[in-house]
PDB file of C-alpha atoms in Angstrom:
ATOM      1  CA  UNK A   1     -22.054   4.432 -23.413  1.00 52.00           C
ATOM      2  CA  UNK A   2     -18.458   4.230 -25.154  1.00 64.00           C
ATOM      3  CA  UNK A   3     -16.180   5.081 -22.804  1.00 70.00           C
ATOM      4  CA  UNK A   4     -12.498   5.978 -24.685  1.00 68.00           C
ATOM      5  CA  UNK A   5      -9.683   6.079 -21.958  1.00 72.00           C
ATOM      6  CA  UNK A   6      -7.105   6.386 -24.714  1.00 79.00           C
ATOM      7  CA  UNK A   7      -7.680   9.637 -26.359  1.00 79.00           C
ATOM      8  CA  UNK A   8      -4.568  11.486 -27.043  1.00 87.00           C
ATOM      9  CA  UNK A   9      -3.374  14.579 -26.082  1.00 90.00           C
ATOM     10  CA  UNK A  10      -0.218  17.035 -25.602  1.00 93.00           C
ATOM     11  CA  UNK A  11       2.136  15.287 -23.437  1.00 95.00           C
ATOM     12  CA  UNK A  12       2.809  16.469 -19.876  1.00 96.00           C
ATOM     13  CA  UNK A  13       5.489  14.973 -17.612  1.00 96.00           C
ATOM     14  CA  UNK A  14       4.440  15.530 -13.891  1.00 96.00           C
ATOM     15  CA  UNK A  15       6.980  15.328 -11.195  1.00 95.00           C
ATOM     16  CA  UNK A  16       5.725  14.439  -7.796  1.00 91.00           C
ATOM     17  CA  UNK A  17       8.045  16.038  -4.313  1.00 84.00           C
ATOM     18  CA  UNK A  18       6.571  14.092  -2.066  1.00 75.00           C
ATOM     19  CA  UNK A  19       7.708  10.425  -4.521  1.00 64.00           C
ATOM     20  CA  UNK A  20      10.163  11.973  -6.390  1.00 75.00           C
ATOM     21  CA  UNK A  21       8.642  10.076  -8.896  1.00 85.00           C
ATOM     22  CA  UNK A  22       7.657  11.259 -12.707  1.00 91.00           C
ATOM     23  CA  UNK A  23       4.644  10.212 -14.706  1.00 94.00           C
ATOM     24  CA  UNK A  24       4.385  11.025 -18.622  1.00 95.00           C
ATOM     25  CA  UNK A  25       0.450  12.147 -19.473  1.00 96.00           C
ATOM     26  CA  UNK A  26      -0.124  11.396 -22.795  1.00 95.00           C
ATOM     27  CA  UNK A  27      -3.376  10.066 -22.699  1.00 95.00           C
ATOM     28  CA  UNK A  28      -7.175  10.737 -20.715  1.00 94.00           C
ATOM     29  CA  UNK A  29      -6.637   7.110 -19.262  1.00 94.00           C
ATOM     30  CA  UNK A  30      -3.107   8.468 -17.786  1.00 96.00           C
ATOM     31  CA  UNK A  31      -4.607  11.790 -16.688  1.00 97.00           C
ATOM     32  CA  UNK A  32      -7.227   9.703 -14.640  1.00 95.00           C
ATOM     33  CA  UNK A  33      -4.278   7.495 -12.504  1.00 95.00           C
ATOM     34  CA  UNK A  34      -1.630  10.613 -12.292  1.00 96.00           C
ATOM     35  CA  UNK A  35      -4.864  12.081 -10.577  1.00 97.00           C
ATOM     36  CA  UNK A  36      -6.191   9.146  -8.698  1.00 95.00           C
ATOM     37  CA  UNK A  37      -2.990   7.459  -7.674  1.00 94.00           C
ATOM     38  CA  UNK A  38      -0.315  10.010  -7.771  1.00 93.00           C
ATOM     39  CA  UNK A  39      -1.819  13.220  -6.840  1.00 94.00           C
ATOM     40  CA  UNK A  40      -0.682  14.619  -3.233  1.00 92.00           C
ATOM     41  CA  UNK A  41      -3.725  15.448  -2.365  1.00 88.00           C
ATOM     42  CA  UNK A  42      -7.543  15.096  -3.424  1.00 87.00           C
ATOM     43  CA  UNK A  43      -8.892  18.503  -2.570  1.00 89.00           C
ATOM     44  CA  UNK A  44      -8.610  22.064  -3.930  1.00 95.00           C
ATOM     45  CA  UNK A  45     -10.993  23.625  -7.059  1.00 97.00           C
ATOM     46  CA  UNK A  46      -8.653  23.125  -9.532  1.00 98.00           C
ATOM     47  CA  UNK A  47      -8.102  18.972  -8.563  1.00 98.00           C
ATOM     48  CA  UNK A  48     -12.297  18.615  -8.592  1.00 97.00           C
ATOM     49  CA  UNK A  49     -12.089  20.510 -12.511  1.00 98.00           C
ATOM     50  CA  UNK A  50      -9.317  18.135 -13.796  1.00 98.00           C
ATOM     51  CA  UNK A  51     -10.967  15.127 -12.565  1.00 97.00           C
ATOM     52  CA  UNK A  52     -14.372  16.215 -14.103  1.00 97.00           C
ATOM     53  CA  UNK A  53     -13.046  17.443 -17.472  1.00 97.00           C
ATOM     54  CA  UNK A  54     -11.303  13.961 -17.277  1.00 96.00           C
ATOM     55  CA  UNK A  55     -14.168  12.096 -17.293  1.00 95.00           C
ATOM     56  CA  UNK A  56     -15.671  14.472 -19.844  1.00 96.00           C
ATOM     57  CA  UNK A  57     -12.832  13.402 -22.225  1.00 95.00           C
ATOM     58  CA  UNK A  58     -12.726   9.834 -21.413  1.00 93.00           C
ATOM     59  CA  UNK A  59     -17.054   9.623 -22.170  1.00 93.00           C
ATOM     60  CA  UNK A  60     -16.649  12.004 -25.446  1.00 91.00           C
ATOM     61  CA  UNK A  61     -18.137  15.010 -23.802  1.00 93.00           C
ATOM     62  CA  UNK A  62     -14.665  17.060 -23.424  1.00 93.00           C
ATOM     63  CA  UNK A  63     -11.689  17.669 -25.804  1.00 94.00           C
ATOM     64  CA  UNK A  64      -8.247  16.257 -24.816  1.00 94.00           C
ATOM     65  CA  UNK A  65      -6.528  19.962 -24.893  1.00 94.00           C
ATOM     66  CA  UNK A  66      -9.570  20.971 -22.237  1.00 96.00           C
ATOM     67  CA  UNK A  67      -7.766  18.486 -20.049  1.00 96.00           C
ATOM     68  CA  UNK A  68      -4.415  19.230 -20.776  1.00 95.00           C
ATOM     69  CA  UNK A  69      -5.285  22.545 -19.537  1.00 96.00           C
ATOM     70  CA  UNK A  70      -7.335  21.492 -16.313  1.00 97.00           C
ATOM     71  CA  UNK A  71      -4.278  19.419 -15.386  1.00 97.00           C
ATOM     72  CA  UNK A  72      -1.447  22.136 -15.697  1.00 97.00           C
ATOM     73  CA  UNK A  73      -3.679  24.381 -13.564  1.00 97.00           C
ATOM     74  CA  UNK A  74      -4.270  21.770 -10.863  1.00 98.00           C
ATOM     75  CA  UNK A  75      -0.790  20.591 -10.738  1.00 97.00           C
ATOM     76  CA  UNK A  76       0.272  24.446 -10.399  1.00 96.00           C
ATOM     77  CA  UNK A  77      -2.458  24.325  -7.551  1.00 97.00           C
ATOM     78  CA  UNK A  78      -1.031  20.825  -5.561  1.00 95.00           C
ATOM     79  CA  UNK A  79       2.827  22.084  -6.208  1.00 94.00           C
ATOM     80  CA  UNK A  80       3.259  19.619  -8.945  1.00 95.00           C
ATOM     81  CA  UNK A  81       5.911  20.176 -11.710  1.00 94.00           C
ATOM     82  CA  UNK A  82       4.345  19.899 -15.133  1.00 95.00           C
ATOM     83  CA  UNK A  83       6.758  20.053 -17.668  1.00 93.00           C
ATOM     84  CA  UNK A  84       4.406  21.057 -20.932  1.00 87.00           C
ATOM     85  CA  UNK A  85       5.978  19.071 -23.952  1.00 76.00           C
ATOM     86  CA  UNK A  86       5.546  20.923 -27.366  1.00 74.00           C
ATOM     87  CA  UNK A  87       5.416  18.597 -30.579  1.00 66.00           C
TER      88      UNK A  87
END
């Protein structure tokens, strides 16, 4: 199986309250750390959907704005900023 941790999609920034740190999602391969390493926490319906579509993407199975989507709802879900950039 090709796996393809680079596919592109619209950018989001997150910014984290409990790190007060940012992270820039441009990419299935950053959607999988912001949501592995950076998310507050690793429950709630919306977290399980982002990391599935994720993996959906990054094995060809899903389309990039699919995840762009799943990971604006479950940062509105963990009370992460998204900041949706438009090209």
């Amino acid at each position: 199986m090709k796996c393809d941790t680079f596919r592109p999609l619209e950018p989001i920034v997150l910014v984290f309250p409990d790190k007060q740190n940012r992270r820039t999602v441009r990419t299935a391969r950053d959607a999988a750390e912001a949501l592995l390493h950076d998310w507050p926490h690793d429950d709630g319906e919306e977290f399980y959907f982002a990391v599935k579509i994720c993996l959906d993407v990054i094995v060809g199975r899903g389309e990039p704005c699919e995840l762009r989507t799943a990971m604006l709802r479950a940062a509105g879900e963990a009370g992460v900023v998204a900041i949706a950039v438009v090209h």
